[in-house]
Short mmCIF file of C-alpha atoms in Angstrom, two decimals:
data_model
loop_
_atom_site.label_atom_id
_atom_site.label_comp_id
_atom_site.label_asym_id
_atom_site.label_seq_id
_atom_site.Cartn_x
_atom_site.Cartn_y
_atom_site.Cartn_z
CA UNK T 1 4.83 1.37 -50.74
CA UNK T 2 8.03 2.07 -49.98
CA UNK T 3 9.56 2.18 -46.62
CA UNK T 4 13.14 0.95 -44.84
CA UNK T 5 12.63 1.09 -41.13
CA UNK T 6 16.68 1.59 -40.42
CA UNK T 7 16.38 5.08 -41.11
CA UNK T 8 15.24 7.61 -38.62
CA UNK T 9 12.31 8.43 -41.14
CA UNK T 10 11.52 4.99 -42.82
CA UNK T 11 9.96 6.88 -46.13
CA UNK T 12 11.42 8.69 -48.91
CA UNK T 13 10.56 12.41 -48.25
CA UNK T 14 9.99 15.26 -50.83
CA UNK T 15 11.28 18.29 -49.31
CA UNK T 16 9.93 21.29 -50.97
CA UNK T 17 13.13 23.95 -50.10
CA UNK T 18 12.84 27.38 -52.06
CA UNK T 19 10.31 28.95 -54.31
CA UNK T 20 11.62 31.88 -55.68
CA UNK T 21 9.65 34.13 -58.13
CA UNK T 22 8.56 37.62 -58.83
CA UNK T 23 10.68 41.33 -58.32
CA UNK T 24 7.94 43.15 -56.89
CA UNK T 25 4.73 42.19 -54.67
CA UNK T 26 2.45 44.49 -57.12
CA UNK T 27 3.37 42.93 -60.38
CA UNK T 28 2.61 38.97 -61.85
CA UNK T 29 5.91 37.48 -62.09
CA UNK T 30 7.25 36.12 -65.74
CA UNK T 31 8.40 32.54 -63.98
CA UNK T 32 8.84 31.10 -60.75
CA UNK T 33 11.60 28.42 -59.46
CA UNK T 34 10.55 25.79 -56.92
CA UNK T 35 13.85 23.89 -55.74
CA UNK T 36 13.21 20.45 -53.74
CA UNK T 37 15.00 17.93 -52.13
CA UNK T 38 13.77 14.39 -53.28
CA UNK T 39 15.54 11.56 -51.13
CA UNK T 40 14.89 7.81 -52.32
CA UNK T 41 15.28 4.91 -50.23
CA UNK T 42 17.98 1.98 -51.61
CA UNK T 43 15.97 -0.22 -54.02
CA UNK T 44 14.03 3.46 -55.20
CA UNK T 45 14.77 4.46 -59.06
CA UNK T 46 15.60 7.84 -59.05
CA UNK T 47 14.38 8.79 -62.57
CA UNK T 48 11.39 6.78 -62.31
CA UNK T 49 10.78 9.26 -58.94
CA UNK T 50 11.24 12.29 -61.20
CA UNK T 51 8.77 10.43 -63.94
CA UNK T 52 6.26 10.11 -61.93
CA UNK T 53 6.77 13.97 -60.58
CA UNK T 54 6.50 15.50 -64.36
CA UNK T 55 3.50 13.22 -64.97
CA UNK T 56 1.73 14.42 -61.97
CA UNK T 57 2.46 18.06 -62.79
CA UNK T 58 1.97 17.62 -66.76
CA UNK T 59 -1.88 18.39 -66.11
CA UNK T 60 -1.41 21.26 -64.41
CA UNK T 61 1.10 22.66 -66.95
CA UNK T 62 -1.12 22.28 -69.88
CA UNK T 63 -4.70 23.64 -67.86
CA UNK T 64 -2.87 26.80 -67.11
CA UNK T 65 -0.29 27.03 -70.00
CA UNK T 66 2.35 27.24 -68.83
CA UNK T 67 6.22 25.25 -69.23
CA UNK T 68 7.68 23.43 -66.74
CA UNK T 69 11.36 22.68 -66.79
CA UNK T 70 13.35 20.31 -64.29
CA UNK T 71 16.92 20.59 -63.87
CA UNK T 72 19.11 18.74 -61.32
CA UNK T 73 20.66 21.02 -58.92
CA UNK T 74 23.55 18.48 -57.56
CA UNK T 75 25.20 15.47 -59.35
CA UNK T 76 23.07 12.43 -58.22
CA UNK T 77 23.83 9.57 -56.08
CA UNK T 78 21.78 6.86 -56.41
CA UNK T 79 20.52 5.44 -52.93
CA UNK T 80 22.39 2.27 -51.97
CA UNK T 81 23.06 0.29 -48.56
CA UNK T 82 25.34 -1.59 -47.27
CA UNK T 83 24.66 -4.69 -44.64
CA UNK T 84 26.06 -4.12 -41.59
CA UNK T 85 28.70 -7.30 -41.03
CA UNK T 86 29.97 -6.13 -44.11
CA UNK T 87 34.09 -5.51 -44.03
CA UNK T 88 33.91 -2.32 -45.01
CA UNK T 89 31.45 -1.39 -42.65
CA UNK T 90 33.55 -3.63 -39.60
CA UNK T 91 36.82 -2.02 -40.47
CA UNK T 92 34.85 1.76 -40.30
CA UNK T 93 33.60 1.24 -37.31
CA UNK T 94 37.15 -0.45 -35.81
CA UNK T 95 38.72 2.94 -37.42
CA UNK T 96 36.14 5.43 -35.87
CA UNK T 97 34.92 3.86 -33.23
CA UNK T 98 31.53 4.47 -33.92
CA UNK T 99 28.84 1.79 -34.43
CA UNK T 100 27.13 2.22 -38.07
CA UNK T 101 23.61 3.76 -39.25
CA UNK T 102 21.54 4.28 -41.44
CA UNK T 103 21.58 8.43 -42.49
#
């Protein structure tokens, strides 16, 4: 649905970076942590992303009985863009000497 060719990979990605759980390979552990990276494209509503997460996982939470918590691990920054005649984005480029792009 959602994709921005400018950027090196035109989709938002869900990275899933660190699951941590468990002290000992012989015992079931009490709770688990999964930390992942979710990056949104500019028009993409953050929240709405993490909505649609918790509603896909919901299910799962309630068949096996178990709580799910979500907690941000940086401050956010929404996704935005910038067009590329704009001045800021001219006088950047004058002042680096580098030609803009998309990250």
């Amino acid at each position: 649905e959602y994709r921005n060719p400018q950027f090196t990979v035109p989709q938002p990605t869900l990275n899933l970076g660190c699951i941590h759980g468990g002290d000992n390979p012989n015992r079931i552990c009490g709770q688990c942590s999964l930390e992942f990276d979710l990056r949104p494209l500019p028009g993409m509503d953050p929240e709405a992303l993490r909505a649609a997460i918790r509603q896909k996982l919901q299910p799962l939470a309630e068949l096996h009985q178990v709580q799910i918590d979500y907690a941000p691990l940086f401050p956010e920054c929404a996704p935005f863009e910038q067009v590329a005649d704009a001045e800021l984005v001219r006088v950047a480029e004058r002042l680096t000497g580098h030609t803009a792009a998309a990250v």
